[in-house]
């Protein structure tokens, strides 16, 4: 290995040549002083022609078959896991050669599983049942450095093992499950990085901070970005990039506490796309920069707030990293998958009685899956109930409005992640199998097509994909198999591709236990509430935790928000964070209420906050009042929604114009503003936001919120406080 490293440093041209599936491949590793956009891809040798391998699925199958030992450089390690691994490899080699069984292999297998995946009981139960000795050895051979591979990596590996080795539908999974060829940065690399760059004390101090701001975090992130890695780890980074060539990759957080049976940390840490274009040194620098960004994210305010709320501040948060090949194929100068999204084995958003909640729900997009997990501006993914895939929560006319208009892609020439309007991306109408993904607007109506699309406007509906392929049935079967093995609902991320023959391939990227809200029935409460007590009713909610005894309402006026300049809208984040962080208000419980989508990436569509700004709220209400663009979205499946579910925060979108909804606008407008009691600059928010002390205003009443699993309805009302609170009890 050291000799090869020296050759690579001094030679002008270095190729890796290998065979896979009866085909020869040539993969350039180094070409001195020359570069083309396809140079470092593996090439199939076809006679005298060299054909680059573009498709992520084909590349993974080829490289994974032929290059079983991709990490040529080994880091120095005296950790006990090295000896466990070596002994297991030796026993396995003799077993394959002689057919002998060795009782020592079982405890060694269990120990290597704990070293790699962690010791959480459910994780180990699944590991012992579904992971083979060969699986664990293969994982170890793709670990950069040493240490555990973290929760996100473990969840992905276990779910794929369930599909490959489970007793039912295994043949189906073998046919449709795309090959996977990830690498794992062990948690020890994180510690080595901290120690080498004098970041240990900084991490220790700030990881226990309760007041860290985003501005302070930006300075911390810069400290991480200036750090250096040990030389032997850098050599393994080179091996990883040699393996992938110029294929786009993604660097994902995989902390030891992440995606476990208890804490999801959904969206708390960073994931960084690497377009991975350029010469080897440029790609290495970009790769290491992405790793540092993910490492620094363990100290961001959202992550710290999440840990604090779950009493995890004393847990040592070690950051491993999962490196994955980005799924997709090139189209023009772009790279992206046809289908990506999140899929749940249970459907909590059953908008009609005909939907079977046990068969799951999909939130899917065209292009990179970032738009499926984040709340983004003016965009709507396709929601698919797997029990009835063509049934939509919207009418046909609404389907045109509530559709995806922007697509996230990797721009290969610009070497970066980019967002493009759908009409621009598909303007030539030559995308492969385009009729599977879009419908056309013809004579004012949406029409599905199976022929070549001409100049008609297109809308992303995925209708033909759902009608004419096995995609929904395959995904439903996979989800149910994992659900059964896990003993409960799961939340997954995936990409999908459809071949020219209609065959479906699915790449399972992530799997974690799905944290469900407590499903309640609000019928009794709704029957007993007088109309004058009602603050609002809604019929488009997702069942969540009922709550009562709410004393405070932070109310953002929809009309004033719509008319406010951008700077004033942005200033609301500081106010929300201040109210959220006040222990006295939190003890009295607070309902936050405002226009549009809270947590959206666009402040024009709703109040711009993050998880750390609202995590102590008892309820979050989104109003469809004011601007026609500032409307709520049932963002089921986004990281933002998962935060609300895990924290038991009631989430209710309110559409006052719906015939079965109501909204007591007069109450919110007439109630006095008590902001001046809590903040010194209350005047800055005059007319835009107010903090209502419900108990003081109503002479002793508080607010209750109930939601009904049967009707998907929600009710917010004034309740009599039996605790004896009065308007004079101002400190309770």
XYZ file of C-alpha atoms in Angstrom:
732
model
C 0.000 0.000 0.000
C 2.782 2.452 0.833
C 4.497 1.604 -2.462
C 1.281 2.207 -4.398
C 0.795 5.512 -2.593
C 4.243 6.651 -3.717
C 3.551 5.519 -7.275
C 0.298 7.472 -7.283
C 2.148 10.574 -6.078
C 4.837 10.386 -8.773
C 3.228 8.814 -11.843
C 1.504 10.860 -14.522
C -1.241 8.334 -15.327
C -2.711 5.642 -13.077
C -5.602 3.306 -13.983
C -7.549 0.751 -12.015
C -8.546 -2.157 -14.275
C -11.070 -4.748 -13.144
C -13.751 -7.175 -14.282
C -17.404 -7.282 -13.177
C -20.287 -9.349 -14.548
C -18.084 -10.630 -17.386
C -17.148 -7.119 -18.531
C -13.801 -5.320 -18.354
C -13.738 -1.816 -16.874
C -11.027 0.828 -16.865
C -11.214 3.470 -14.132
C -8.723 6.384 -14.290
C -7.444 7.280 -10.815
C -4.905 9.947 -11.758
C -4.204 11.816 -14.989
C -1.575 14.497 -14.508
C -2.306 18.007 -15.740
C -5.380 17.020 -17.758
C -9.091 17.001 -17.060
C -12.412 16.326 -18.785
C -15.869 16.125 -17.172
C -16.001 12.322 -17.677
C -12.359 11.434 -17.173
C -12.547 9.871 -13.707
C -15.670 7.769 -14.240
C -15.347 3.987 -14.672
C -15.446 3.064 -18.387
C -16.718 -0.177 -19.888
C -14.249 -1.576 -22.436
C -16.336 -2.504 -25.485
C -13.994 -3.599 -28.245
C -11.930 -0.508 -29.017
C -14.484 1.824 -27.416
C -14.609 3.118 -23.859
C -18.100 3.904 -22.547
C -18.433 5.935 -19.321
C -20.737 4.496 -16.648
C -23.139 7.301 -15.686
C -26.055 5.619 -13.907
C -25.609 5.454 -10.134
C -27.278 2.027 -9.955
C -25.027 0.484 -12.606
C -21.917 2.101 -11.133
C -22.725 0.781 -7.650
C -23.330 -2.739 -8.967
C -20.105 -2.756 -10.979
C -17.819 -1.208 -8.357
C -19.325 -3.147 -5.458
C -18.810 -6.456 -7.261
C -15.265 -5.932 -8.470
C -13.686 -3.753 -5.796
C -14.392 -5.505 -2.515
C -11.441 -3.930 -0.678
C -11.639 -0.253 -1.702
C -9.658 1.165 1.232
C -6.093 0.376 0.243
C -4.630 2.464 3.061
C -5.131 1.286 6.639
C -5.025 3.643 9.595
C -2.957 2.751 12.616
C -5.190 1.344 15.353
C -4.649 -0.558 18.567
C -8.370 -0.678 19.309
C -9.718 -4.114 20.327
C -12.129 -4.054 17.412
C -9.220 -4.637 14.996
C -8.362 -7.962 16.608
C -12.041 -8.957 16.738
C -12.376 -8.210 13.041
C -9.151 -10.031 12.104
C -10.105 -13.171 14.062
C -13.557 -13.228 12.495
C -12.053 -12.872 9.006
C -9.681 -15.775 9.697
C -12.418 -18.069 10.998
C -14.637 -17.176 8.040
C -11.866 -17.927 5.522
C -11.241 -21.377 7.041
C -14.987 -22.018 7.181
C -15.383 -21.249 3.488
C -12.364 -23.408 2.624
C -13.142 -26.446 4.790
C -16.851 -26.200 5.606
C -16.081 -26.443 9.340
C -18.267 -24.636 11.869
C -16.539 -22.632 14.623
C -18.519 -21.831 17.800
C -16.155 -18.901 18.406
C -17.648 -17.087 15.409
C -20.967 -16.265 17.099
C -19.536 -14.221 20.025
C -17.058 -12.568 17.655
C -19.906 -11.646 15.303
C -21.925 -10.205 18.191
C -18.947 -8.214 19.432
C -18.130 -6.772 16.001
C -21.793 -5.830 15.605
C -21.738 -3.916 18.909
C -18.462 -2.211 17.983
C -19.804 -1.060 14.618
C -23.520 -0.479 15.222
C -23.745 0.232 18.941
C -25.259 -1.703 21.818
C -28.878 -0.504 21.731
C -30.984 -3.650 22.400
C -33.321 -3.327 19.406
C -30.424 -2.572 17.073
C -28.583 -5.662 18.249
C -31.710 -7.796 17.996
C -32.137 -6.818 14.353
C -28.416 -7.194 13.684
C -28.232 -10.727 15.053
C -31.335 -11.743 13.129
C -30.619 -10.208 9.725
C -26.900 -9.384 9.355
C -24.535 -12.172 8.358
C -20.838 -12.490 9.160
C -20.071 -11.496 5.569
C -22.275 -8.393 5.944
C -20.355 -7.226 9.020
C -16.989 -7.897 7.415
C -18.057 -5.907 4.348
C -19.124 -2.999 6.568
C -15.816 -3.014 8.423
C -13.897 -2.943 5.140
C -15.602 0.346 4.264
C -14.972 2.127 7.575
C -12.542 5.031 7.337
C -10.541 5.146 10.563
C -12.187 3.287 13.427
C -15.152 3.538 15.772
C -18.901 3.211 15.374
C -20.657 4.102 12.152
C -23.567 5.932 13.832
C -27.338 5.696 13.873
C -28.159 6.816 10.331
C -25.736 4.340 8.771
C -26.896 1.536 11.081
C -30.557 2.182 10.250
C -29.911 2.085 6.511
C -27.868 -1.123 6.794
C -30.398 -2.925 9.008
C -33.383 -2.038 6.833
C -31.630 -3.244 3.690
C -30.624 -6.448 5.498
C -34.261 -7.033 6.476
C -35.244 -6.760 2.819
C -32.425 -9.040 1.633
C -32.573 -11.716 4.321
C -36.159 -11.505 5.606
C -38.354 -14.555 5.234
C -41.018 -12.884 3.078
C -40.691 -10.924 -0.151
C -36.923 -11.431 -0.228
C -37.035 -12.376 -3.901
C -38.942 -9.177 -4.593
C -36.359 -7.115 -2.707
C -33.509 -8.804 -4.572
C -35.101 -7.831 -7.862
C -35.859 -4.204 -7.064
C -33.352 -3.102 -4.415
C -30.553 -1.073 -5.978
C -26.990 -1.979 -5.006
C -25.544 0.113 -2.214
C -21.893 1.116 -1.868
C -21.510 3.556 1.012
C -18.484 4.377 3.152
C -18.489 5.180 6.866
C -16.277 7.610 8.765
C -15.899 6.032 12.182
C -16.627 8.116 15.264
C -12.939 7.933 16.288
C -12.070 10.124 13.278
C -14.235 12.841 14.819
C -12.293 12.647 18.098
C -8.963 12.661 16.286
C -10.024 15.766 14.370
C -11.064 17.555 17.584
C -7.834 16.718 19.386
C -5.522 17.532 16.474
C -7.142 20.959 15.993
C -7.551 21.980 19.649
C -11.341 21.870 19.404
C -12.003 19.531 22.326
C -12.460 22.232 24.973
C -14.515 24.425 22.622
C -16.856 21.519 21.869
C -17.121 20.636 25.548
C -18.005 24.176 26.594
C -20.482 24.989 23.851
C -22.194 21.587 23.807
C -23.599 22.485 27.227
C -24.556 26.038 26.333
C -28.187 27.057 26.652
C -27.740 30.440 24.987
C -25.713 29.734 21.844
C -26.937 31.950 18.993
C -26.677 31.285 15.266
C -24.186 34.140 14.989
C -21.943 32.529 17.629
C -22.305 29.174 15.893
C -21.097 30.727 12.607
C -17.805 31.613 14.327
C -17.518 28.069 15.733
C -18.120 26.632 12.276
C -15.222 28.700 10.927
C -12.940 27.153 13.556
C -13.918 23.694 12.316
C -13.406 24.653 8.679
C -9.818 25.658 9.432
C -9.018 22.222 10.895
C -6.762 19.524 9.406
C -7.124 15.716 9.326
C -4.435 13.137 10.232
C -2.385 12.091 7.194
C -3.461 8.430 7.282
C -7.145 9.440 7.325
C -6.536 11.743 4.359
C -5.040 8.789 2.482
C -8.241 6.846 3.094
C -10.257 9.829 1.889
C -8.289 9.564 -1.361
C -9.208 5.877 -1.596
C -12.891 6.739 -1.174
C -12.748 9.359 -3.916
C -10.756 7.042 -6.193
C -13.583 4.535 -5.771
C -16.360 6.966 -6.675
C -14.430 8.768 -9.396
C -16.483 11.760 -10.529
C -19.801 10.358 -9.372
C -21.682 12.893 -7.191
C -21.721 11.920 -3.523
C -23.382 13.144 -0.342
C -21.733 13.482 3.076
C -24.373 12.809 5.760
C -24.299 13.069 9.530
C -24.598 9.748 11.370
C -24.169 10.574 15.039
C -24.389 7.841 17.639
C -27.662 9.306 18.958
C -29.232 9.819 15.530
C -32.088 7.779 13.983
C -32.234 5.494 17.010
C -35.094 3.872 18.861
C -36.001 6.953 20.866
C -34.438 9.987 19.181
C -34.535 10.848 15.490
C -32.543 14.133 15.367
C -34.354 14.650 12.031
C -32.641 17.445 10.129
C -30.635 18.652 13.137
C -27.242 17.937 11.612
C -25.958 18.842 8.174
C -25.844 16.800 4.999
C -23.613 18.157 2.249
C -23.771 17.294 -1.439
C -20.453 17.058 -3.256
C -20.889 17.440 -7.008
C -17.448 15.812 -7.039
C -16.248 17.341 -10.304
C -12.726 18.561 -11.000
C -9.292 17.023 -10.618
C -8.490 14.686 -7.685
C -7.064 17.448 -5.470
C -10.068 19.728 -5.997
C -12.440 16.890 -5.209
C -10.468 15.985 -2.081
C -10.577 19.563 -0.773
C -14.341 19.807 -1.354
C -14.892 16.433 0.319
C -12.927 17.378 3.439
C -14.721 20.729 3.615
C -18.080 18.932 3.581
C -16.965 16.631 6.416
C -15.927 19.620 8.546
C -19.299 21.302 7.979
C -21.086 18.161 9.190
C -18.766 17.889 12.203
C -19.442 21.511 13.173
C -23.214 20.971 12.948
C -23.121 18.924 16.170
C -22.982 22.314 17.939
C -25.690 24.177 16.030
C -28.491 25.720 18.146
C -31.172 23.369 16.780
C -29.179 20.283 17.738
C -28.403 21.637 21.209
C -32.072 22.546 21.777
C -33.125 19.051 20.720
C -30.631 17.399 23.075
C -31.589 19.695 25.940
C -35.309 18.982 25.609
C -34.683 15.229 25.687
C -32.252 15.308 28.636
C -29.362 14.236 26.411
C -26.922 16.978 27.356
C -24.843 14.559 29.422
C -24.673 12.024 26.587
C -21.423 12.075 24.640
C -22.522 12.957 21.111
C -19.988 11.347 18.799
C -20.307 12.228 15.128
C -19.776 9.478 12.597
C -20.447 10.146 8.911
C -22.204 8.239 6.145
C -20.879 8.830 2.611
C -23.303 7.757 -0.118
C -23.300 7.779 -3.895
C -25.996 10.191 -5.090
C -28.686 8.236 -6.932
C -29.552 9.341 -10.439
C -28.403 9.694 -14.022
C -27.090 12.653 -16.036
C -29.507 14.723 -18.104
C -27.820 17.435 -20.137
C -25.446 19.139 -17.682
C -27.471 18.028 -14.652
C -27.511 14.953 -12.417
C -30.566 13.849 -10.398
C -32.944 10.926 -9.793
C -36.360 10.737 -11.454
C -38.094 10.047 -8.142
C -37.045 10.694 -4.554
C -38.862 11.142 -1.299
C -39.845 9.878 2.100
C -42.082 6.884 2.744
C -43.852 5.803 5.929
C -45.127 2.329 6.706
C -48.206 3.830 8.415
C -50.407 6.636 7.083
C -51.487 9.111 9.772
C -52.887 11.428 7.122
C -55.836 9.314 5.928
C -57.905 12.097 4.348
C -60.843 9.795 3.420
C -62.434 6.713 4.972
C -61.361 4.585 1.997
C -57.668 4.887 2.899
C -56.071 2.058 4.868
C -53.705 3.711 7.381
C -51.735 0.465 7.718
C -50.478 0.602 4.121
C -48.351 3.692 4.350
C -47.845 7.104 2.808
C -45.280 8.563 0.368
C -44.150 12.164 -0.065
C -42.366 12.215 -3.421
C -40.619 14.695 -5.704
C -38.864 14.861 -9.052
C -35.126 15.389 -8.620
C -33.089 15.314 -5.426
C -35.064 14.423 -2.300
C -34.182 17.650 -0.471
C -37.548 19.119 -1.494
C -39.350 16.207 0.148
C -37.850 16.688 3.624
C -37.598 20.485 3.822
C -40.308 23.141 3.872
C -39.600 25.026 0.681
C -41.188 28.032 -0.948
C -44.114 27.784 -3.369
C -43.685 24.051 -3.861
C -45.687 20.952 -3.050
C -44.588 17.311 -3.301
C -46.991 14.576 -4.409
C -48.672 12.849 -1.459
C -49.482 9.200 -2.215
C -51.544 6.861 -0.069
C -50.201 3.398 -0.872
C -53.598 1.784 -0.271
C -55.039 3.910 -3.114
C -52.135 5.507 -5.021
C -54.196 7.614 -7.425
C -56.362 9.169 -4.728
C -55.310 12.774 -4.063
C -56.077 15.037 -1.093
C -56.761 17.823 -3.616
C -59.286 18.261 -6.408
C -58.084 18.165 -10.022
C -58.028 21.955 -10.219
C -56.099 22.154 -6.945
C -53.651 19.507 -8.204
C -52.327 22.006 -10.734
C -51.773 24.633 -8.044
C -50.436 22.312 -5.354
C -47.700 20.688 -7.423
C -43.918 20.795 -7.613
C -42.557 23.687 -9.675
C -38.870 23.685 -8.732
C -36.367 20.824 -9.024
C -33.146 20.353 -7.047
C -30.318 19.015 -9.205
C -26.531 18.795 -9.253
C -25.092 21.006 -11.989
C -22.090 19.026 -13.199
C -20.470 21.854 -15.146
C -20.824 24.378 -12.320
C -19.899 21.722 -9.732
C -22.706 22.671 -7.337
C -26.209 21.998 -6.087
C -28.783 24.071 -7.968
C -32.531 24.672 -8.021
C -34.186 25.025 -11.437
C -37.753 25.819 -12.529
C -39.390 22.686 -13.886
C -40.341 24.440 -17.126
C -36.685 25.336 -17.746
C -35.363 21.864 -16.946
C -37.911 20.113 -19.196
C -38.232 22.722 -21.906
C -37.000 20.327 -24.630
C -39.495 17.619 -23.580
C -36.825 14.952 -24.213
C -36.340 13.646 -20.661
C -36.440 9.812 -20.754
C -39.915 8.384 -20.050
C -41.264 11.844 -19.281
C -44.962 10.753 -19.524
C -44.451 8.626 -16.396
C -43.880 11.728 -14.306
C -45.946 14.550 -15.790
C -49.425 15.267 -17.049
C -50.245 17.950 -19.606
C -52.730 20.809 -19.504
C -55.012 20.365 -22.504
C -58.145 22.488 -23.054
C -57.856 23.661 -19.450
C -57.783 20.132 -17.978
C -55.044 17.848 -16.701
C -54.552 14.844 -18.965
C -52.227 11.873 -18.552
C -50.323 10.893 -21.685
C -48.443 7.828 -22.885
C -47.023 9.348 -26.057
C -44.476 12.021 -26.853
C -45.263 15.331 -25.164
C -45.166 18.313 -27.503
C -45.513 21.924 -26.378
C -48.322 21.563 -23.839
C -47.657 22.899 -20.326
C -46.715 20.031 -17.991
C -47.539 19.412 -14.324
C -45.682 16.943 -12.105
C -48.305 14.390 -11.054
C -46.495 10.997 -11.309
C -49.866 9.603 -12.422
C -48.572 7.156 -15.040
C -45.795 6.019 -12.708
C -48.463 5.145 -10.143
C -50.878 3.631 -12.692
C -48.672 1.677 -15.068
C -45.659 0.484 -13.019
C -45.132 -1.674 -9.964
C -43.631 1.233 -8.040
C -46.435 1.691 -5.433
C -46.878 -2.048 -4.883
C -43.142 -2.664 -4.549
C -42.646 0.218 -2.129
C -45.651 -0.858 -0.040
C -44.324 -4.417 0.215
C -40.876 -3.198 1.257
C -42.295 -0.898 3.927
C -44.486 -3.603 5.417
C -41.581 -6.041 5.577
C -39.421 -3.533 7.469
C -42.376 -2.536 9.702
C -42.905 -6.177 10.641
C -39.228 -6.713 11.460
C -38.973 -3.505 13.494
C -42.180 -4.267 15.347
C -43.527 -0.796 14.630
C -43.842 1.931 12.007
C -40.809 3.224 10.154
C -39.849 6.414 8.331
C -37.618 5.942 5.276
C -35.910 7.966 2.566
C -35.576 6.529 -0.940
C -34.924 7.158 -4.604
C -36.467 5.255 -7.500
C -35.618 4.644 -11.139
C -37.662 3.058 -13.915
C -35.911 1.210 -16.722
C -36.894 1.332 -20.372
C -38.688 -2.001 -19.858
C -40.708 -0.589 -16.945
C -38.741 -2.384 -14.246
C -38.507 -0.451 -10.987
C -35.344 -0.067 -8.923
C -35.478 1.463 -5.446
C -32.516 2.670 -3.421
C -33.257 2.732 0.318
C -31.139 5.568 1.720
C -32.311 5.826 5.319
C -34.608 4.136 7.823
C -35.569 5.050 11.369
C -38.434 4.233 13.744
C -41.389 6.528 13.105
C -42.365 8.572 16.152
C -46.148 8.753 16.145
C -48.347 11.253 17.959
C -50.822 9.924 20.459
C -53.991 9.384 18.444
C -56.961 10.958 20.236
C -60.681 11.270 19.621
C -62.026 14.757 20.189
C -65.707 14.019 19.611
C -66.671 14.260 23.287
C -64.881 17.560 23.815
C -66.327 19.061 20.638
C -69.854 18.147 21.659
C -69.485 19.761 25.085
C -67.996 23.105 23.924
C -70.310 26.064 23.428
C -69.844 28.011 20.217
C -68.878 31.192 22.061
C -65.932 29.290 23.573
C -64.518 28.295 20.156
C -61.388 30.119 18.957
C -61.150 28.096 15.758
C -62.133 24.807 14.141
C -60.252 23.012 11.376
C -60.926 19.904 9.302
C -57.531 19.463 7.658
C -55.279 18.564 10.529
C -53.087 15.556 11.255
C -53.948 13.916 14.605
C -51.508 14.797 17.342
C -51.222 15.362 21.032
C -54.184 17.001 22.761
C -53.238 19.705 25.225
C -54.944 21.938 27.758
C -54.183 24.716 30.224
C -52.499 26.986 27.664
C -52.260 30.459 29.168
C -50.443 32.433 26.434
C -50.969 32.955 22.704
C -48.224 34.487 20.562
C -50.290 35.887 17.684
C -48.798 37.209 14.431
C -51.365 39.305 12.564
C -51.755 37.866 9.022
C -52.653 41.147 7.302
C -49.857 43.090 8.990
C -47.367 40.319 8.198
C -48.324 40.317 4.526
C -47.803 44.088 4.294
C -44.609 44.220 6.382
C -41.213 44.759 4.700
C -38.795 41.837 4.584
C -36.591 43.126 7.407
C -39.565 43.377 9.766
C -40.664 39.864 8.868
C -37.177 38.552 9.585
C -37.133 40.299 12.964
C -39.954 38.048 14.159
C -37.541 35.168 14.582
C -35.832 36.913 17.494
C -39.203 37.605 19.130
C -40.381 34.007 18.750
C -37.089 32.714 20.157
C -37.351 35.117 23.127
C -40.889 33.994 23.982
C -39.993 30.336 23.411
C -37.025 30.570 25.750
C -38.818 32.263 28.658
C -39.224 29.720 31.460
C -42.225 31.494 32.974
C -44.122 31.547 29.686
C -43.166 27.924 29.025
C -44.496 26.940 32.448
C -47.785 28.618 31.597
C -47.775 27.026 28.113
C -47.858 28.995 24.878
C -49.712 28.564 21.583
C -47.993 30.169 18.580
C -50.213 31.350 15.749
C -49.483 33.114 12.471
C -49.944 33.167 8.687
C -48.713 30.585 6.226
C -46.002 28.022 6.819
C -43.928 28.345 9.982
C -40.348 27.303 9.320
C -40.535 27.877 5.557
C -37.354 28.724 3.674
C -39.185 31.828 2.364
C -40.314 34.498 4.848
C -42.953 35.579 2.329
C -44.741 32.279 2.893
C -44.622 32.186 6.682
C -42.738 33.028 9.865
C -39.051 32.194 9.400
C -38.061 30.114 12.419
C -36.089 26.968 13.142
C -36.704 24.128 15.588
C -34.806 25.836 18.422
C -37.150 28.839 18.163
C -40.422 26.942 18.756
C -39.498 23.748 20.635
C -41.178 24.786 23.921
C -44.531 25.673 22.331
C -47.562 23.553 23.207
C -49.270 24.170 19.855
C -48.401 25.675 16.488
C -51.185 27.103 14.323
C -50.848 28.131 10.671
C -53.491 30.523 9.315
C -54.676 30.734 5.711
C -55.449 34.431 6.074
C -53.924 37.401 4.247
C -51.828 36.777 1.162
C -53.152 34.076 -1.135
C -49.619 32.691 -1.306
C -49.191 32.526 2.469
C -51.202 29.363 3.013
C -50.431 26.454 5.312
C -49.169 23.163 3.984
C -49.643 19.832 5.729
C -45.920 19.143 5.591
C -46.280 15.573 6.774
C -42.913 13.870 6.492
C -40.681 16.930 6.585
C -38.055 17.292 9.285
C -40.071 20.231 10.640
C -43.184 18.098 11.046
C -41.226 15.266 12.651
C -39.961 17.725 15.259
C -43.525 18.676 16.166
C -44.565 15.022 16.401
C -41.641 14.024 18.611
C -42.168 16.966 20.948
C -45.918 16.441 21.223
C -46.596 19.912 19.799
C -50.132 20.124 18.435
C -49.969 21.258 14.793
C -53.103 22.732 13.211
C -53.482 24.488 9.864
C -56.625 26.653 9.787
C -58.537 27.547 6.603
C -61.262 29.992 7.715
C -62.920 30.045 4.291
C -63.646 26.318 4.369
C -67.312 25.692 5.100
C -66.598 23.306 7.996
C -63.989 25.574 9.599
C -64.309 28.661 11.775
C -62.013 31.368 13.109
C -62.806 33.801 15.933
C -60.901 36.705 14.432
C -62.461 39.200 16.844
C -60.964 37.455 19.896
C -57.404 37.725 18.609
C -57.801 41.317 17.495
C -59.524 42.537 20.691
C -57.251 40.778 23.197
C -54.705 43.167 24.791
C -51.009 42.860 24.021
C -48.791 42.026 27.018
C -45.468 41.952 25.167
C -44.213 44.971 27.084
C -44.171 42.813 30.240
C -41.657 40.458 28.680
C -39.388 42.364 26.306
C -37.945 45.864 26.354
C -38.399 46.558 22.616
C -42.069 45.559 22.409
C -42.851 48.692 20.412
C -40.839 47.304 17.478
C -43.517 44.655 16.978
C -46.523 46.935 17.427
C -49.362 45.938 15.098
C -47.419 42.921 13.840
C -47.370 40.560 16.824
C -48.849 40.344 20.276
C -48.623 38.074 23.298
C -52.083 37.403 24.705
C -52.422 36.459 28.371
C -55.633 34.443 27.979
C -56.128 33.971 31.707
C -55.980 37.709 32.408
C -58.160 38.619 29.416
C -60.921 36.056 30.127
C -60.895 36.297 33.917
C -59.519 32.834 34.596
C -59.936 30.741 31.467
C -57.191 28.984 29.504
C -56.996 27.396 26.058
C -57.492 23.746 25.153
C -56.680 21.999 21.867
C -58.165 18.646 20.838
C -57.787 16.685 17.603
C -59.866 13.809 16.241
C -58.240 10.813 14.554
C -61.528 9.748 12.966
C -62.409 13.027 11.245
C -58.970 14.700 11.017
C -60.606 17.686 12.697
C -59.193 19.983 15.346
C -60.723 22.329 17.882
C -59.216 25.179 19.884
C -61.456 26.574 22.623
C -61.579 28.476 25.896
C -61.776 26.114 28.836
C -62.688 26.684 32.455
C -59.571 26.481 34.596
C -60.271 24.296 37.603
C -56.923 25.190 39.086
C -58.308 28.478 40.333
C -56.141 30.795 38.246
C -57.473 34.341 38.167
C -56.460 37.474 36.336
C -54.650 38.653 39.454
C -52.463 35.548 39.565
C -49.972 37.111 37.167
C -46.976 34.968 38.063
C -48.504 31.512 37.860
